[in-house]
Coordinates of C-alpha atoms in Angstrom, one line a residue:
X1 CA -22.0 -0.7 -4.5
X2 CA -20.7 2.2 -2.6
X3 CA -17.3 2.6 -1.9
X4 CA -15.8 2.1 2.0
X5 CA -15.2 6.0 3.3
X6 CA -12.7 7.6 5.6
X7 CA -15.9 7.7 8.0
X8 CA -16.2 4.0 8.1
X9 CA -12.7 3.6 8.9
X10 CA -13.1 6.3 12.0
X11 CA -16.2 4.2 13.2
X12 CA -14.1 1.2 12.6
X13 CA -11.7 2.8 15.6
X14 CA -14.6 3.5 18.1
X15 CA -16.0 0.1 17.4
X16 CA -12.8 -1.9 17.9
X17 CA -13.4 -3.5 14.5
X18 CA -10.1 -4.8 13.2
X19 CA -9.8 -4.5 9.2
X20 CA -6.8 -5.2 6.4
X21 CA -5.4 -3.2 3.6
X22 CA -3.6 -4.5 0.4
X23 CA -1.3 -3.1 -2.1
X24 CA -2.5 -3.3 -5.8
X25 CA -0.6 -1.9 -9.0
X26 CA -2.9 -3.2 -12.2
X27 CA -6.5 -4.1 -13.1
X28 CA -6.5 -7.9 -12.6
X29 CA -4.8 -7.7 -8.9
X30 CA -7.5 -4.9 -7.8
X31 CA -10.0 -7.1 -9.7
X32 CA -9.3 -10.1 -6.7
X33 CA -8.9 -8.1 -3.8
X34 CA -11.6 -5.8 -4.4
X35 CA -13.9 -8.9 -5.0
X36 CA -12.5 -10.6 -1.5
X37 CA -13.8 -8.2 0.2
X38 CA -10.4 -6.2 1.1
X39 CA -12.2 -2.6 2.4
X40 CA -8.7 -0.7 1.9
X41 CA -6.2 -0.9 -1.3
X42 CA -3.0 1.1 -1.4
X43 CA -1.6 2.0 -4.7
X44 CA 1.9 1.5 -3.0
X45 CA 4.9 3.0 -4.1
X46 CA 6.4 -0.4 -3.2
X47 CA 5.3 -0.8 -7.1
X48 CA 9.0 0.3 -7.5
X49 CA 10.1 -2.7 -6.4
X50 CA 7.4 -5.5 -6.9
X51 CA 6.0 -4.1 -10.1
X52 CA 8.5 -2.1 -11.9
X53 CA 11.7 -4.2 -11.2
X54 CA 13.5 -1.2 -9.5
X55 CA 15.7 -2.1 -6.6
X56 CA 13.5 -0.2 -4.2
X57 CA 10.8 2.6 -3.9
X58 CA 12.7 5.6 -4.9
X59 CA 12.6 5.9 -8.6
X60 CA 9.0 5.3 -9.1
X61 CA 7.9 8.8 -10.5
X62 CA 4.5 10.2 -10.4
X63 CA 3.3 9.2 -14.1
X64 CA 4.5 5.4 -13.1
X65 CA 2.2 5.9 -9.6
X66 CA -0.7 7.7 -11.8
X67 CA -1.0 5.2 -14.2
X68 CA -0.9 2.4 -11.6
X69 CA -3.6 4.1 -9.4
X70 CA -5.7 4.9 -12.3
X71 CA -6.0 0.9 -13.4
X72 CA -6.8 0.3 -9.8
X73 CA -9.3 2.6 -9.1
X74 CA -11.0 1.7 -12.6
X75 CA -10.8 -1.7 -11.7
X76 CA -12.3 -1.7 -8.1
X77 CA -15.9 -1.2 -7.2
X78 CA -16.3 -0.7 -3.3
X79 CA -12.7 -0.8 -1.7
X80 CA -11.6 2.7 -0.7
X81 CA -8.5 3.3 -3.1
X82 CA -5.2 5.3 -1.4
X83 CA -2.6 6.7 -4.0
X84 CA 1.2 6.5 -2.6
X85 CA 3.1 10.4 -3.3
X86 CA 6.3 9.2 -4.5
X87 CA 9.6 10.5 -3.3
X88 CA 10.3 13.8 -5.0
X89 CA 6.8 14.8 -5.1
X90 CA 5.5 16.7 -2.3
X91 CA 8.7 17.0 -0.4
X92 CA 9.8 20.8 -1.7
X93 CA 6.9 22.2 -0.6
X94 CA 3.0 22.6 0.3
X95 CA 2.3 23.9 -3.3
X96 CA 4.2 20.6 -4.7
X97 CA 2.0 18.0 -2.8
X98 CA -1.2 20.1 -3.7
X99 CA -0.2 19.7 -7.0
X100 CA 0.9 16.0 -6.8
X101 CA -2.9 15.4 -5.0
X102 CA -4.8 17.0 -7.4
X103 CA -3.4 14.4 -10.3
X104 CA -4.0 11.7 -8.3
X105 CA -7.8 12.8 -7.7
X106 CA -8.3 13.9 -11.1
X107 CA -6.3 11.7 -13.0
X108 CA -6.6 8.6 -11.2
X109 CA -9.4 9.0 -9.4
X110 CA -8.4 8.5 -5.7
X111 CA -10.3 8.8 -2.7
X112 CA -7.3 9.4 -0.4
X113 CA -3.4 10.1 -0.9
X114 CA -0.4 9.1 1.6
X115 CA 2.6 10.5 2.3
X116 CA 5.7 9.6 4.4
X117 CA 7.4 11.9 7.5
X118 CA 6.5 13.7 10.8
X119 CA 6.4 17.1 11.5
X120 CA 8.5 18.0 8.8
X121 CA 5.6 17.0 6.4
X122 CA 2.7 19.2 8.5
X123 CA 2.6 22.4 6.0
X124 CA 1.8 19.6 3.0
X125 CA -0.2 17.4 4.8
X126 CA -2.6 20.8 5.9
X127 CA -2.3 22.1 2.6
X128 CA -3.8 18.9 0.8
X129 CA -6.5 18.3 3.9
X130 CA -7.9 22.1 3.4
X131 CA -8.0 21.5 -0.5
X132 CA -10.8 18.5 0.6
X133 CA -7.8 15.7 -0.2
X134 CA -7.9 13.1 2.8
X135 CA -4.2 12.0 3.6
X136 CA -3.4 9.1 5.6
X137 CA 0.4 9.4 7.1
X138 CA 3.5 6.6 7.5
X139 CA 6.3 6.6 10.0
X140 CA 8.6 4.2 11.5
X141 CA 10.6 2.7 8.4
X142 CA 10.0 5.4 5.9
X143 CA 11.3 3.6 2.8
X144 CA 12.0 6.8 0.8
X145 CA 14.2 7.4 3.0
X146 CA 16.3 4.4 3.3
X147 CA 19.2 5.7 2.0
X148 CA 19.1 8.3 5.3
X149 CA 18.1 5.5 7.9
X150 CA 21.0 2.8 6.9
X151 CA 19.1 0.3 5.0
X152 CA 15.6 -1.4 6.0
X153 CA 15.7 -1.4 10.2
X154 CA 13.5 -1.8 12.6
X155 CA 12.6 2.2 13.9
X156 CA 11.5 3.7 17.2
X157 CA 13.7 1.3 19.8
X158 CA 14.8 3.0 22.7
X159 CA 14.5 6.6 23.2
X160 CA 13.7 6.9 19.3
X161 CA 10.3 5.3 20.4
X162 CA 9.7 8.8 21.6
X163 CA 10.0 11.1 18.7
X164 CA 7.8 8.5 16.6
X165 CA 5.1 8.9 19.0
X166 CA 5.7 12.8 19.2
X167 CA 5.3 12.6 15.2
X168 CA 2.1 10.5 15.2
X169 CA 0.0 12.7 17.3
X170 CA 1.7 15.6 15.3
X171 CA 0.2 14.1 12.4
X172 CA -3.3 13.4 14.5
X173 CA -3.9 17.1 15.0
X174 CA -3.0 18.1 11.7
X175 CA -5.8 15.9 10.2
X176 CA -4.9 12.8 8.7
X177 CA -7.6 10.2 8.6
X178 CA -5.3 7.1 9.3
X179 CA -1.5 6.0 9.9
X180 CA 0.9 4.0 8.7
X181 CA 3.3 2.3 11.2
X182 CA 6.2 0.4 9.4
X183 CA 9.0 -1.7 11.0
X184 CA 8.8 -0.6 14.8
X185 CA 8.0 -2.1 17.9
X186 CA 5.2 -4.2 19.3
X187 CA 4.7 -2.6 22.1
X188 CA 5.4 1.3 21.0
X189 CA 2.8 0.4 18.3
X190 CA 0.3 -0.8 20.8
X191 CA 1.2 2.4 22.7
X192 CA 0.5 4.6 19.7
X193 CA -2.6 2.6 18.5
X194 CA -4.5 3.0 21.8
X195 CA -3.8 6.7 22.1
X196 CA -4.7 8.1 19.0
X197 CA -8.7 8.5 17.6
X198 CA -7.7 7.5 14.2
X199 CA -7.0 4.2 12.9
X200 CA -3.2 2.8 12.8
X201 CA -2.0 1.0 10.4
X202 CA 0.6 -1.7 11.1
X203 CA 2.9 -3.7 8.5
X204 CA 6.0 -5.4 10.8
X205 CA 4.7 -3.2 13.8
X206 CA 2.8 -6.2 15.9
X207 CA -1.1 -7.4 15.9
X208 CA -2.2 -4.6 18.6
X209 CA -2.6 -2.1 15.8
X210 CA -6.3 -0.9 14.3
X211 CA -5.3 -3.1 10.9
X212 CA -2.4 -4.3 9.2
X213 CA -1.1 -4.0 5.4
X214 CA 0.9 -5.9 3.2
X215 CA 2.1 -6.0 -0.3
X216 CA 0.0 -8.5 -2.4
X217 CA 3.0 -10.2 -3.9
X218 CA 4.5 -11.4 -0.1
X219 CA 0.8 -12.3 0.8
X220 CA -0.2 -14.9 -1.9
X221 CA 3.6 -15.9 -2.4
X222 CA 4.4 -14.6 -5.7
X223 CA 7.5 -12.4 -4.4
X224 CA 10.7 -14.3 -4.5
X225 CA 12.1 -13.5 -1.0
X226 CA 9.9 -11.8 0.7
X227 CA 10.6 -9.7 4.1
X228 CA 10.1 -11.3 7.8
X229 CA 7.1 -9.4 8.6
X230 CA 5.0 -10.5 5.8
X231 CA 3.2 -13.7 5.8
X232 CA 2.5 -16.2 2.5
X233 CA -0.7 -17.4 2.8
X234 CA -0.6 -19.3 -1.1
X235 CA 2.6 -20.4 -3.3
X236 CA 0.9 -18.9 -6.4
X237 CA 5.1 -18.2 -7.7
X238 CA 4.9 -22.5 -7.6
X239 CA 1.6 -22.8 -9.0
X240 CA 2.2 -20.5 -11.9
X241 CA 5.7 -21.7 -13.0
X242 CA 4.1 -25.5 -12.7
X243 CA 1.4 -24.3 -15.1
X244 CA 3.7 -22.5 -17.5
X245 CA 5.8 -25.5 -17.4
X246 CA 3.1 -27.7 -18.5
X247 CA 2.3 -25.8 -20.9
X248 CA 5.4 -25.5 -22.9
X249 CA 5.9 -29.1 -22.7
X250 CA 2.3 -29.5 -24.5
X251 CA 3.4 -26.7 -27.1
X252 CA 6.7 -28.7 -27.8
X253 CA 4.9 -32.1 -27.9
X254 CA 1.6 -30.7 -30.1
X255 CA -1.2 -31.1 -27.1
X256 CA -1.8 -27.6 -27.6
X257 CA -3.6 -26.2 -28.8
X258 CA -6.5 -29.2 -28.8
X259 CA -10.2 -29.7 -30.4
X260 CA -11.6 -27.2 -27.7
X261 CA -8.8 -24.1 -28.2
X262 CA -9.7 -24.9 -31.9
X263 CA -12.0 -23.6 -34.4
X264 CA -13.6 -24.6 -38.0

């Protein structure tokens, strides 16, 4: 089965088809959503916090992301497969993120790489897009940078609206295939969604957007507090701690293992 392309996603945009993309850090996840038919999965540097155990996204180094994205990609059969840059590795310079985007193509066999920031982020984003890497782009709440913004805040209210929709089109003519709009506004969203060609990506940002994101974890309710803008469609944190439970109890009490876990 051939994978989804960046070329399905930009016919996507002209047809007005609506699609979703979901975080996955390890085999079995990618395994399920690949299989439900998911067309997008983002090797997320929200591993940091959901896979990891950090207290958010800003330790996660490259080797971490690699070796995430590379048990995705392996895993998966037709969803196209985006590798998160972490923070620290493409900031420096164009040279850095080349480097950074080659690993993740070679090493863990990507089809596309993302990276956080406006104009600030052009030279990179140019350099990895002429070396044949597709880049899809985030801005609003930029979560390697929440240290700068003041903790995790809705972005782009007011006149700030203004500079985010400055840096999107920015990012438009410097080639990226898709973007990322995190924690802004409904309506500055649907402003930005209906004026760019390419396909924007909301998670927090409204339903006017081309498709929508979310980490895994919120979605099937395995995270234990997860964020306002995410939606638990499953308990699964429940369901698994009921089934653990049971379990022990049949270890303690000698129910397991029975004749069928058993063999002569």
């Amino acid at each position: 089965m051939a994978r989804v392309t960046i070329s399905d996603l930009s016919n996507w945009k002209k047809q007005g088809k609506k699609w979703a993309m979901l975080t996955s850090y390890d085999q079995i996840s990618a395994e399920i959503i690949d299989e439900s038919g998911v067309p997008v999965i983002l090797v997320g540097d929200s591993a940091g916090n959901n896979f990891y155990g950090y207290e958010n996204t800003i330790p996660v180094t490259l080797s971490e992301m690699i070796a995430c994205a590379r048990a995705v990609t392996s895993a998966s059969k037709s969803a196209l497969v985006v590798g998160d840059f972490p923070f620290g590795s493409y900031e420096s310079s164009a040279e850095v993120a080349l480097e950074t985007g080659v690993r993740f193509l070679k090493e863990a066999r990507v089809q596309a790489v993302k990276l956080e920031g406006g104009v600030k982020v052009i030279p990179q984003i140019k350099k990895l897009i002429s070396a044949g890497i597709p880049v899809m782009g985030h801005l609003g709440l930029t979560p390697q940078s929440v240290n700068a913004l003041g903790g995790f805040k809705v972005q782009g209210r007011g006149e700030s609206g203004a500079a985010i929709k400055a840096d999107a089109k920015a990012l438009e003519e410097a080639g990226v295939f898709a973007l990322v709009l995190e924690l802004v506004p409904e309506e500055l969203a649907r402003e930005i969604s209906g004026e760019l060609k390419i396909p924007v990506i909301g998670i927090g940002a409204g339903k006017y957007c081309d498709a929508q994101v979310l980490v895994w974890t919120d979605l099937v309710g395995l995270t234990k507090e997860p964020p306002k803008l995410a939606k638990a469609y499953r308990n699964l944190r429940s369901e698994i701690k009921g089934a653990i439970s049971e379990w022990v109890l049949d270890v303690e009490n000698s129910k397991f293992p029975d004749a069928e876990q058993t063999f002569h």
